PDB file of C-alpha atoms in Angstrom:
ATOM      1  CA  MET A   1     120.093  75.703  60.529  1.00 51.00           C
ATOM      2  CA  ARG A   2     123.151  78.022  60.214  1.00 53.00           C
ATOM      3  CA  THR A   3     120.945  80.959  59.176  1.00 54.00           C
ATOM      4  CA  ARG A   4     118.686  80.516  62.107  1.00 53.00           C
ATOM      5  CA  GLU A   5     121.500  80.782  64.716  1.00 53.00           C
ATOM      6  CA  ALA A   6     122.669  84.121  63.336  1.00 55.00           C
ATOM      7  CA  ARG A   7     119.314  85.555  64.368  1.00 61.00           C
ATOM      8  CA  TYR A   8     119.981  84.865  68.037  1.00 70.00           C
ATOM      9  CA  ALA A   9     122.957  87.317  68.283  1.00 75.00           C
ATOM     10  CA  ILE A  10     123.201  89.018  71.609  1.00 76.00           C
ATOM     11  CA  PRO A  11     121.466  92.322  71.487  1.00 79.00           C
ATOM     12  CA  GLU A  12     123.752  95.205  72.409  1.00 77.00           C
ATOM     13  CA  LEU A  13     122.428  98.124  74.527  1.00 79.00           C
ATOM     14  CA  ASP A  14     123.313 101.482  72.971  1.00 83.00           C
ATOM     15  CA  MET A  15     124.926 103.342  75.966  1.00 83.00           C
ATOM     16  CA  THR A  16     125.765 106.524  74.112  1.00 86.00           C
ATOM     17  CA  PRO A  17     122.697 108.661  74.846  1.00 90.00           C
ATOM     18  CA  MET A  18     122.857 107.716  78.591  1.00 88.00           C
ATOM     19  CA  ILE A  19     126.395 108.560  78.931  1.00 88.00           C
ATOM     20  CA  ASP A  20     125.773 111.845  77.119  1.00 91.00           C
ATOM     21  CA  MET A  21     123.084 112.699  79.684  1.00 91.00           C
ATOM     22  CA  THR A  22     125.061 111.684  82.576  1.00 90.00           C
ATOM     23  CA  PHE A  23     127.995 113.909  81.534  1.00 91.00           C
ATOM     24  CA  GLN A  24     125.689 116.744  80.972  1.00 92.00           C
ATOM     25  CA  LEU A  25     124.376 116.316  84.477  1.00 91.00           C
ATOM     26  CA  ILE A  26     127.793 116.133  86.055  1.00 90.00           C
ATOM     27  CA  ALA A  27     128.831 119.132  84.211  1.00 91.00           C
ATOM     28  CA  PHE A  28     125.756 121.150  85.402  1.00 89.00           C
ATOM     29  CA  PHE A  29     126.433 120.107  89.104  1.00 86.00           C
ATOM     30  CA  MET A  30     130.106 121.039  88.828  1.00 84.00           C
ATOM     31  CA  PHE A  31     129.327 124.490  87.551  1.00 83.00           C
ATOM     32  CA  VAL A  32     126.429 125.181  89.994  1.00 80.00           C
ATOM     33  CA  MET A  33     128.339 124.040  92.890  1.00 77.00           C
ATOM     34  CA  ASN A  34     130.076 126.829  94.719  1.00 68.00           C
ATOM     35  CA  PHE A  35     133.171 125.678  96.642  1.00 64.00           C
ATOM     36  CA  SER A  36     133.038 128.758  98.773  1.00 60.00           C
ATOM     37  CA  THR A  37     136.243 129.763 100.095  1.00 55.00           C
ATOM     38  CA  GLU A  38     134.554 132.172 102.538  1.00 58.00           C
ATOM     39  CA  LEU A  39     133.929 130.951 106.108  1.00 67.00           C
ATOM     40  CA  VAL A  40     130.234 130.873 106.021  1.00 73.00           C
ATOM     41  CA  ARG A  41     128.199 129.599 108.883  1.00 76.00           C
ATOM     42  CA  GLU A  42     124.949 128.231 107.654  1.00 75.00           C
ATOM     43  CA  GLU A  43     123.003 128.501 110.911  1.00 79.00           C
ATOM     44  CA  ILE A  44     123.290 132.353 110.884  1.00 82.00           C
ATOM     45  CA  GLN A  45     120.071 133.788 109.582  1.00 84.00           C
ATOM     46  CA  LEU A  46     120.932 136.904 107.732  1.00 85.00           C
ATOM     47  CA  PRO A  47     118.699 140.004 107.799  1.00 86.00           C
ATOM     48  CA  VAL A  48     116.211 140.105 104.950  1.00 85.00           C
ATOM     49  CA  VAL A  49     116.034 143.131 102.738  1.00 83.00           C
ATOM     50  CA  GLN A  50     114.252 143.741  99.580  1.00 78.00           C
ATOM     51  CA  LEU A  51     117.069 145.039  97.601  1.00 71.00           C
ATOM     52  CA  ALA A  52     120.704 145.064  98.628  1.00 68.00           C
ATOM     53  CA  GLN A  53     123.659 145.679  96.350  1.00 73.00           C
ATOM     54  CA  PRO A  54     125.188 142.603  94.906  1.00 75.00           C
ATOM     55  CA  VAL A  55     128.279 141.515  96.509  1.00 76.00           C
ATOM     56  CA  THR A  56     131.510 143.103  95.062  1.00 75.00           C
ATOM     57  CA  GLN A  57     134.443 140.921  95.073  1.00 73.00           C
ATOM     58  CA  SER A  58     137.542 142.567  96.254  1.00 70.00           C
ATOM     59  CA  LYS A  59     140.948 141.571  95.147  1.00 69.00           C
ATOM     60  CA  VAL A  60     142.140 141.572  98.728  1.00 77.00           C
ATOM     61  CA  GLU A  61     141.437 138.581 100.909  1.00 79.00           C
ATOM     62  CA  PRO A  62     138.379 139.616 103.207  1.00 84.00           C
ATOM     63  CA  ILE A  63     138.000 138.897 106.836  1.00 87.00           C
ATOM     64  CA  VAL A  64     134.709 137.115 107.664  1.00 87.00           C
ATOM     65  CA  LEU A  65     133.020 137.492 111.006  1.00 89.00           C
ATOM     66  CA  ASN A  66     129.922 135.416 111.581  1.00 89.00           C
ATOM     67  CA  VAL A  67     128.054 137.051 114.551  1.00 90.00           C
ATOM     68  CA  ASP A  68     125.232 135.044 116.164  1.00 90.00           C
ATOM     69  CA  SER A  69     122.271 136.487 118.136  1.00 88.00           C
ATOM     70  CA  ASP A  70     123.835 135.649 121.611  1.00 89.00           C
ATOM     71  CA  GLY A  71     127.053 137.591 120.818  1.00 87.00           C
ATOM     72  CA  SER A  72     129.077 134.597 119.644  1.00 89.00           C
ATOM     73  CA  VAL A  73     131.636 135.418 116.905  1.00 90.00           C
ATOM     74  CA  TYR A  74     133.119 132.481 114.901  1.00 88.00           C
ATOM     75  CA  LEU A  75     136.702 133.100 114.334  1.00 84.00           C
ATOM     76  CA  PRO A  76     138.703 130.521 112.367  1.00 79.00           C
ATOM     77  CA  GLY A  77     139.113 127.521 114.821  1.00 79.00           C
ATOM     78  CA  GLU A  78     137.364 129.107 117.800  1.00 84.00           C
ATOM     79  CA  VAL A  79     134.100 130.475 119.037  1.00 88.00           C
ATOM     80  CA  ILE A  80     134.292 133.576 121.387  1.00 88.00           C
ATOM     81  CA  ASN A  81     131.517 135.703 122.933  1.00 89.00           C
ATOM     82  CA  VAL A  82     131.886 139.475 122.557  1.00 86.00           C
ATOM     83  CA  MET A  83     129.726 140.211 125.549  1.00 87.00           C
ATOM     84  CA  THR A  84     132.395 138.595 127.990  1.00 89.00           C
ATOM     85  CA  PRO A  85     135.726 140.874 128.444  1.00 89.00           C
ATOM     86  CA  ASP A  86     137.698 137.681 127.672  1.00 91.00           C
ATOM     87  CA  GLY A  87     136.026 136.956 124.406  1.00 89.00           C
ATOM     88  CA  LEU A  88     136.334 140.646 123.487  1.00 90.00           C
ATOM     89  CA  ALA A  89     140.020 140.551 124.115  1.00 91.00           C
ATOM     90  CA  GLN A  90     140.352 137.502 121.956  1.00 90.00           C
ATOM     91  CA  LEU A  91     138.528 139.189 119.112  1.00 91.00           C
ATOM     92  CA  ASN A  92     140.785 142.197 119.477  1.00 92.00           C
ATOM     93  CA  SER A  93     143.962 140.234 119.281  1.00 91.00           C
ATOM     94  CA  PHE A  94     142.649 138.364 116.289  1.00 91.00           C
ATOM     95  CA  LEU A  95     141.746 141.607 114.546  1.00 91.00           C
ATOM     96  CA  TYR A  96     145.163 143.075 115.318  1.00 92.00           C
ATOM     97  CA  ARG A  97     146.901 140.059 113.933  1.00 91.00           C
ATOM     98  CA  GLU A  98     144.911 140.273 110.739  1.00 90.00           C
ATOM     99  CA  ALA A  99     145.547 144.000 110.545  1.00 90.00           C
ATOM    100  CA  ALA A 100     149.232 143.464 110.878  1.00 90.00           C
ATOM    101  CA  LEU A 101     149.131 140.735 108.140  1.00 90.00           C
ATOM    102  CA  ALA A 102     147.162 143.158 105.908  1.00 89.00           C
ATOM    103  CA  ARG A 103     149.807 145.880 106.344  1.00 88.00           C
ATOM    104  CA  LEU A 104     152.497 143.419 105.567  1.00 89.00           C
ATOM    105  CA  ARG A 105     150.621 142.517 102.391  1.00 88.00           C
ATOM    106  CA  MET A 106     150.051 146.097 101.453  1.00 87.00           C
ATOM    107  CA  ARG A 107     153.901 146.808 102.000  1.00 87.00           C
ATOM    108  CA  ALA A 108     154.753 143.960  99.786  1.00 87.00           C
ATOM    109  CA  ALA A 109     152.302 145.259  97.126  1.00 85.00           C
ATOM    110  CA  GLY A 110     154.217 148.686  97.198  1.00 83.00           C
ATOM    111  CA  LEU A 111     151.477 150.767  98.879  1.00 81.00           C
ATOM    112  CA  PRO A 112     152.538 153.709 101.040  1.00 80.00           C
ATOM    113  CA  PRO A 113     152.834 152.706 104.693  1.00 74.00           C
ATOM    114  CA  ASP A 114     150.263 155.176 106.045  1.00 77.00           C
ATOM    115  CA  SER A 115     147.475 154.411 103.624  1.00 79.00           C
ATOM    116  CA  PRO A 116     144.384 152.924 105.211  1.00 81.00           C
ATOM    117  CA  LEU A 117     143.915 149.149 105.148  1.00 83.00           C
ATOM    118  CA  ASN A 118     142.453 147.958 101.996  1.00 83.00           C
ATOM    119  CA  SER A 119     141.024 144.633 103.177  1.00 86.00           C
ATOM    120  CA  THR A 120     137.270 144.375 103.873  1.00 88.00           C
ATOM    121  CA  VAL A 121     135.628 143.002 106.927  1.00 90.00           C
ATOM    122  CA  ILE A 122     132.641 141.017 106.025  1.00 89.00           C
ATOM    123  CA  ILE A 123     130.065 140.919 108.809  1.00 90.00           C
ATOM    124  CA  ARG A 124     127.521 138.299 108.628  1.00 89.00           C
ATOM    125  CA  GLY A 125     125.223 139.090 111.553  1.00 90.00           C
ATOM    126  CA  ASP A 126     122.112 137.202 112.543  1.00 91.00           C
ATOM    127  CA  ARG A 127     119.037 139.197 112.216  1.00 88.00           C
ATOM    128  CA  ALA A 128     118.113 138.729 115.887  1.00 89.00           C
ATOM    129  CA  THR A 129     121.311 140.127 117.203  1.00 90.00           C
ATOM    130  CA  PRO A 130     120.956 143.273 119.417  1.00 90.00           C
ATOM    131  CA  PHE A 131     122.787 146.115 117.869  1.00 89.00           C
ATOM    132  CA  ASP A 132     125.000 146.438 120.912  1.00 89.00           C
ATOM    133  CA  VAL A 133     126.832 143.300 119.818  1.00 90.00           C
ATOM    134  CA  ILE A 134     127.434 144.508 116.281  1.00 90.00           C
ATOM    135  CA  ARG A 135     128.549 147.805 117.565  1.00 89.00           C
ATOM    136  CA  LYS A 136     131.080 146.107 119.779  1.00 89.00           C
ATOM    137  CA  VAL A 137     132.367 144.138 116.883  1.00 91.00           C
ATOM    138  CA  LEU A 138     132.588 147.209 114.685  1.00 90.00           C
ATOM    139  CA  ARG A 139     134.345 149.105 117.302  1.00 89.00           C
ATOM    140  CA  SER A 140     136.971 146.417 117.726  1.00 90.00           C
ATOM    141  CA  CYS A 141     137.523 146.402 113.924  1.00 90.00           C
ATOM    142  CA  ARG A 142     137.858 150.144 113.822  1.00 88.00           C
ATOM    143  CA  GLU A 143     140.281 150.134 116.626  1.00 88.00           C
ATOM    144  CA  ALA A 144     142.491 147.561 114.777  1.00 88.00           C
ATOM    145  CA  GLY A 145     142.475 149.969 111.903  1.00 87.00           C
ATOM    146  CA  PHE A 146     139.887 148.483 109.358  1.00 88.00           C
ATOM    147  CA  VAL A 147     137.953 150.892 107.219  1.00 88.00           C
ATOM    148  CA  HIS A 148     135.914 149.002 104.773  1.00 87.00           C
ATOM    149  CA  TYR A 149     132.983 146.862 105.911  1.00 89.00           C
ATOM    150  CA  SER A 150     130.522 144.736 104.049  1.00 88.00           C
ATOM    151  CA  LEU A 151     127.324 144.076 106.145  1.00 89.00           C
ATOM    152  CA  ARG A 152     125.700 140.950 104.560  1.00 88.00           C
ATOM    153  CA  ALA A 153     121.948 140.560 104.035  1.00 88.00           C
ATOM    154  CA  GLU A 154     119.716 138.075 102.238  1.00 86.00           C
ATOM    155  CA  THR A 155     118.057 139.592  99.256  1.00 82.00           C
ATOM    156  CA  ARG A 156     114.531 138.590  98.735  1.00 77.00           C
ATOM    157  CA  ALA A 157     111.972 140.105  96.503  1.00 67.00           C
ATOM    158  CA  GLN A 158     108.538 141.011  97.823  1.00 55.00           C
TER     159      GLN A 158
ATOM    160  CA  MET B   1     141.899  90.875  43.520  1.00 57.00           C
ATOM    161  CA  ARG B   2     140.557  90.160  46.927  1.00 58.00           C
ATOM    162  CA  VAL B   3     143.047  89.420  49.708  1.00 57.00           C
ATOM    163  CA  ARG B   4     141.721  87.508  52.369  1.00 57.00           C
ATOM    164  CA  ARG B   5     143.305  88.232  55.723  1.00 55.00           C
ATOM    165  CA  ILE B   6     143.394  85.698  58.345  1.00 54.00           C
ATOM    166  CA  GLY B   7     144.307  85.754  62.015  1.00 53.00           C
ATOM    167  CA  HIS B   8     143.553  88.001  64.982  1.00 55.00           C
ATOM    168  CA  ASP B   9     143.275  91.161  62.826  1.00 59.00           C
ATOM    169  CA  GLU B  10     139.586  90.414  62.266  1.00 63.00           C
ATOM    170  CA  THR B  11     138.432  90.383  65.885  1.00 75.00           C
ATOM    171  CA  ARG B  12     136.686  93.698  66.873  1.00 77.00           C
ATOM    172  CA  VAL B  13     138.055  95.647  69.741  1.00 81.00           C
ATOM    173  CA  GLU B  14     135.339  96.533  72.156  1.00 78.00           C
ATOM    174  CA  LEU B  15     135.500  99.199  74.759  1.00 78.00           C
ATOM    175  CA  GLN B  16     134.746  98.272  78.344  1.00 83.00           C
ATOM    176  CA  MET B  17     132.057 100.853  79.384  1.00 82.00           C
ATOM    177  CA  THR B  18     131.067  99.492  82.703  1.00 86.00           C
ATOM    178  CA  PRO B  19     133.897 100.990  84.857  1.00 90.00           C
ATOM    179  CA  MET B  20     133.504 104.263  83.289  1.00 88.00           C
ATOM    180  CA  ILE B  21     129.739 104.300  83.842  1.00 88.00           C
ATOM    181  CA  ASP B  22     130.269 103.297  87.480  1.00 91.00           C
ATOM    182  CA  VAL B  23     132.612 106.167  88.113  1.00 91.00           C
ATOM    183  CA  VAL B  24     130.377 108.602  86.356  1.00 90.00           C
ATOM    184  CA  PHE B  25     127.534 107.555  88.457  1.00 91.00           C
ATOM    185  CA  GLN B  26     129.517 107.828  91.558  1.00 93.00           C
ATOM    186  CA  LEU B  27     130.387 111.400  90.593  1.00 91.00           C
ATOM    187  CA  LEU B  28     126.808 112.302  89.838  1.00 90.00           C
ATOM    188  CA  ILE B  29     125.616 110.963  93.197  1.00 92.00           C
ATOM    189  CA  PHE B  30     128.425 112.896  95.016  1.00 90.00           C
ATOM    190  CA  PHE B  31     127.285 116.175  93.268  1.00 87.00           C
ATOM    191  CA  LEU B  32     123.740 115.416  93.923  1.00 87.00           C
ATOM    192  CA  PHE B  33     124.165 115.059  97.606  1.00 87.00           C
ATOM    193  CA  THR B  34     126.491 118.031  98.072  1.00 82.00           C
ATOM    194  CA  PHE B  35     124.212 120.248  96.078  1.00 80.00           C
ATOM    195  CA  LYS B  36     122.817 123.026  98.140  1.00 75.00           C
ATOM    196  CA  ILE B  37     120.897 126.123  97.035  1.00 74.00           C
ATOM    197  CA  ARG B  38     122.194 129.109  98.970  1.00 73.00           C
ATOM    198  CA  PRO B  39     120.156 132.317  99.183  1.00 74.00           C
ATOM    199  CA  ILE B  40     121.635 135.155  97.243  1.00 76.00           C
ATOM    200  CA  GLU B  41     123.523 137.420  99.502  1.00 79.00           C
ATOM    201  CA  GLY B  42     123.726 141.186  99.101  1.00 82.00           C
ATOM    202  CA  GLU B  43     125.736 143.682 100.974  1.00 83.00           C
ATOM    203  CA  ILE B  44     125.745 147.134 102.528  1.00 83.00           C
ATOM    204  CA  ALA B  45     129.101 148.643 102.010  1.00 83.00           C
ATOM    205  CA  VAL B  46     130.108 150.861 104.880  1.00 84.00           C
ATOM    206  CA  THR B  47     133.290 152.851 105.234  1.00 82.00           C
ATOM    207  CA  MET B  48     134.088 153.834 108.658  1.00 80.00           C
ATOM    208  CA  PRO B  49     137.553 155.323 109.420  1.00 75.00           C
ATOM    209  CA  PRO B  50     139.416 154.358 112.612  1.00 73.00           C
ATOM    210  CA  PRO B  51     138.325 156.379 115.798  1.00 71.00           C
ATOM    211  CA  GLU B  52     141.266 158.964 115.623  1.00 65.00           C
ATOM    212  CA  ALA B  53     140.707 159.825 112.001  1.00 52.00           C
ATOM    213  CA  GLY B  54     137.015 159.887 112.533  1.00 49.00           C
ATOM    214  CA  GLN B  55     137.209 162.578 115.231  1.00 53.00           C
ATOM    215  CA  ALA B  56     139.267 164.930 113.015  1.00 49.00           C
ATOM    216  CA  GLN B  57     136.954 164.377 110.182  1.00 50.00           C
ATOM    217  CA  GLN B  58     133.789 165.055 112.277  1.00 50.00           C
ATOM    218  CA  SER B  59     134.503 168.638 113.223  1.00 48.00           C
ATOM    219  CA  GLU B  60     135.180 169.295 109.520  1.00 47.00           C
ATOM    220  CA  GLU B  61     131.874 167.685 108.449  1.00 47.00           C
ATOM    221  CA  ILE B  62     129.755 169.442 110.961  1.00 49.00           C
ATOM    222  CA  THR B  63     130.655 172.850 109.400  1.00 43.00           C
ATOM    223  CA  VAL B  64     129.662 171.512 106.016  1.00 48.00           C
ATOM    224  CA  ALA B  65     126.316 170.283 107.374  1.00 57.00           C
ATOM    225  CA  ASP B  66     126.064 167.396 104.885  1.00 77.00           C
ATOM    226  CA  ARG B  67     125.141 164.779 107.537  1.00 80.00           C
ATOM    227  CA  ILE B  68     121.525 163.520 108.108  1.00 84.00           C
ATOM    228  CA  HIS B  69     120.987 162.176 111.537  1.00 85.00           C
ATOM    229  CA  ILE B  70     118.720 159.079 111.895  1.00 87.00           C
ATOM    230  CA  LYS B  71     117.961 157.976 115.411  1.00 87.00           C
ATOM    231  CA  LEU B  72     116.289 154.433 115.783  1.00 87.00           C
ATOM    232  CA  GLN B  73     114.399 153.766 118.972  1.00 86.00           C
ATOM    233  CA  ALA B  74     113.708 150.306 120.183  1.00 86.00           C
ATOM    234  CA  GLY B  75     110.579 149.003 121.761  1.00 84.00           C
ATOM    235  CA  ALA B  76     109.818 145.810 123.611  1.00 83.00           C
ATOM    236  CA  GLY B  77     111.710 142.797 122.380  1.00 82.00           C
ATOM    237  CA  GLY B  78     114.139 144.836 120.294  1.00 80.00           C
ATOM    238  CA  GLN B  79     111.423 145.785 117.781  1.00 85.00           C
ATOM    239  CA  LEU B  80     111.540 149.178 115.945  1.00 83.00           C
ATOM    240  CA  ALA B  81     109.454 151.751 117.887  1.00 84.00           C
ATOM    241  CA  ASN B  82     110.250 155.021 116.212  1.00 85.00           C
ATOM    242  CA  ILE B  83     112.461 156.558 113.715  1.00 86.00           C
ATOM    243  CA  LEU B  84     113.639 160.220 114.135  1.00 86.00           C
ATOM    244  CA  VAL B  85     115.115 161.981 111.232  1.00 85.00           C
ATOM    245  CA  GLU B  86     116.851 165.232 112.431  1.00 83.00           C
ATOM    246  CA  GLU B  87     114.747 164.899 115.590  1.00 81.00           C
ATOM    247  CA  GLN B  88     111.542 164.619 113.598  1.00 81.00           C
ATOM    248  CA  ALA B  89     109.443 161.641 114.274  1.00 83.00           C
ATOM    249  CA  VAL B  90     108.664 159.549 111.161  1.00 81.00           C
ATOM    250  CA  GLY B  91     107.075 156.429 112.842  1.00 81.00           C
ATOM    251  CA  THR B  92     108.126 152.942 111.898  1.00 80.00           C
ATOM    252  CA  ASP B  93     107.123 153.091 108.156  1.00 82.00           C
ATOM    253  CA  LEU B  94     109.962 152.465 106.054  1.00 82.00           C
ATOM    254  CA  ALA B  95     108.385 153.775 102.838  1.00 84.00           C
ATOM    255  CA  ALA B  96     107.694 157.089 104.622  1.00 84.00           C
ATOM    256  CA  LEU B  97     111.345 157.230 105.900  1.00 85.00           C
ATOM    257  CA  GLY B  98     112.350 156.766 102.285  1.00 86.00           C
ATOM    258  CA  ARG B  99     110.231 159.729 101.208  1.00 85.00           C
ATOM    259  CA  VAL B 100     111.505 161.911 103.950  1.00 85.00           C
ATOM    260  CA  LEU B 101     115.096 161.113 103.166  1.00 85.00           C
ATOM    261  CA  ARG B 102     114.558 161.794  99.377  1.00 83.00           C
ATOM    262  CA  GLU B 103     113.072 165.123 100.223  1.00 83.00           C
ATOM    263  CA  LEU B 104     116.138 165.895 102.580  1.00 82.00           C
ATOM    264  CA  ALA B 105     118.699 164.677 100.165  1.00 79.00           C
ATOM    265  CA  GLY B 106     117.457 166.571  97.195  1.00 77.00           C
ATOM    266  CA  ASN B 107     117.692 165.585  93.603  1.00 75.00           C
ATOM    267  CA  PRO B 108     120.383 164.773  92.710  1.00 77.00           C
ATOM    268  CA  PRO B 109     121.793 164.219  96.230  1.00 75.00           C
ATOM    269  CA  PRO B 110     125.207 165.693  96.844  1.00 77.00           C
ATOM    270  CA  GLU B 111     127.952 163.143  96.594  1.00 76.00           C
ATOM    271  CA  ASP B 112     129.395 163.769 100.052  1.00 78.00           C
ATOM    272  CA  LEU B 113     126.061 163.455 101.791  1.00 82.00           C
ATOM    273  CA  GLU B 114     126.341 161.061 104.672  1.00 83.00           C
ATOM    274  CA  ALA B 115     123.621 159.485 106.849  1.00 86.00           C
ATOM    275  CA  GLU B 116     124.501 158.822 110.533  1.00 86.00           C
ATOM    276  CA  ILE B 117     122.444 155.918 112.022  1.00 88.00           C
ATOM    277  CA  ASP B 118     122.129 156.099 115.757  1.00 88.00           C
ATOM    278  CA  ALA B 119     120.457 152.822 116.684  1.00 87.00           C
ATOM    279  CA  ASP B 120     119.390 151.865 120.149  1.00 86.00           C
ATOM    280  CA  GLY B 121     121.535 149.022 121.538  1.00 85.00           C
ATOM    281  CA  ARG B 122     118.627 146.689 121.965  1.00 87.00           C
ATOM    282  CA  LEU B 123     117.314 147.045 118.592  1.00 89.00           C
ATOM    283  CA  LEU B 124     117.602 143.893 116.576  1.00 90.00           C
ATOM    284  CA  TYR B 125     120.230 143.952 113.849  1.00 89.00           C
ATOM    285  CA  GLY B 126     117.671 143.028 111.105  1.00 89.00           C
ATOM    286  CA  HIS B 127     115.850 146.359 111.577  1.00 88.00           C
ATOM    287  CA  VAL B 128     118.991 148.338 111.458  1.00 89.00           C
ATOM    288  CA  ILE B 129     119.969 146.717 108.163  1.00 89.00           C
ATOM    289  CA  GLN B 130     116.538 147.337 106.791  1.00 88.00           C
ATOM    290  CA  VAL B 131     116.640 151.064 107.677  1.00 88.00           C
ATOM    291  CA  ALA B 132     120.285 151.188 106.234  1.00 88.00           C
ATOM    292  CA  THR B 133     118.953 149.757 102.938  1.00 87.00           C
ATOM    293  CA  VAL B 134     116.235 152.417 102.747  1.00 87.00           C
ATOM    294  CA  VAL B 135     118.796 155.094 103.399  1.00 87.00           C
ATOM    295  CA  MET B 136     121.075 153.794 100.526  1.00 85.00           C
ATOM    296  CA  ARG B 137     118.140 153.561  98.132  1.00 83.00           C
ATOM    297  CA  SER B 138     117.193 157.093  98.868  1.00 84.00           C
ATOM    298  CA  GLY B 139     120.315 158.112  97.155  1.00 81.00           C
ATOM    299  CA  ILE B 140     122.595 158.783 100.141  1.00 83.00           C
ATOM    300  CA  ALA B 141     125.714 156.730  99.354  1.00 78.00           C
ATOM    301  CA  LYS B 142     127.529 156.861 102.761  1.00 82.00           C
ATOM    302  CA  VAL B 143     126.151 155.341 105.752  1.00 84.00           C
ATOM    303  CA  ARG B 144     127.757 155.203 109.163  1.00 84.00           C
ATOM    304  CA  PHE B 145     126.899 154.025 112.552  1.00 86.00           C
ATOM    305  CA  THR B 146     127.335 156.119 115.704  1.00 83.00           C
ATOM    306  CA  ASP B 147     129.466 154.548 118.505  1.00 77.00           C
ATOM    307  CA  PRO B 148     128.955 156.307 121.759  1.00 71.00           C
ATOM    308  CA  GLY B 149     131.607 154.180 123.419  1.00 62.00           C
ATOM    309  CA  GLY B 150     134.514 154.645 121.001  1.00 50.00           C
TER     310      GLY B 150
END
């Protein structure tokens, strides 16, 4: 009788391969996920081009301006419309503030005070935006003293 | 001689896997739901000096004559109606624009060659970017946009 009972031992499930696989999956998702620090609005449909230069990462923190087709610009914490004088004034004051901050940072880094601003303005414009809107945004940026711009587009092969 | 040990030493220590597997699955589900494929973004790098500096540069550059003027005309609904390169109509074919620009730029194109895009205000931004891409691919490194108001 004793030998019989030994046969009914509880079968144990081997968990190791499953845990291996699960960790693999978690590692994959962790690496693939981009915790983008850029303020990216998903609803903006970028212009589609066949071949654009890959995005160069600058060492200096960029300023991101998301421009929608109706002239809305998404600033951190608020939405303004550049087609209204009020909105344009708000955009200007935001850009002047950013330019002043960038100048302070440059001074802290030991650059000469009259050198052009080294921060980049990233413009993520919707493809259906009339160019007047983009021109207005660019003009405000230039008046604030910015020099480098990165116009974003979606790269799609033919 | 065999020593028989008695007592609790003989019981096997078993690892409790259940909580770990629970947490791991939670993590997996979190990553699965937050996973999103974003299209690859490219950029068109443009350098435009502030208005005061731009004016001073302009007079200097005109004497060098290293600027290609591209005018974009808009049609109904902000669509591209015509492209004029140095006042010569090219049509709306971007491949033809690329050929004309390569011819104008020469081979290899001079390093300080600049293209000035004068786009109609009603033209949709997508078309402007497409033209700017063609310009950059034809070997002209610098692109700028005209600004009649500033």
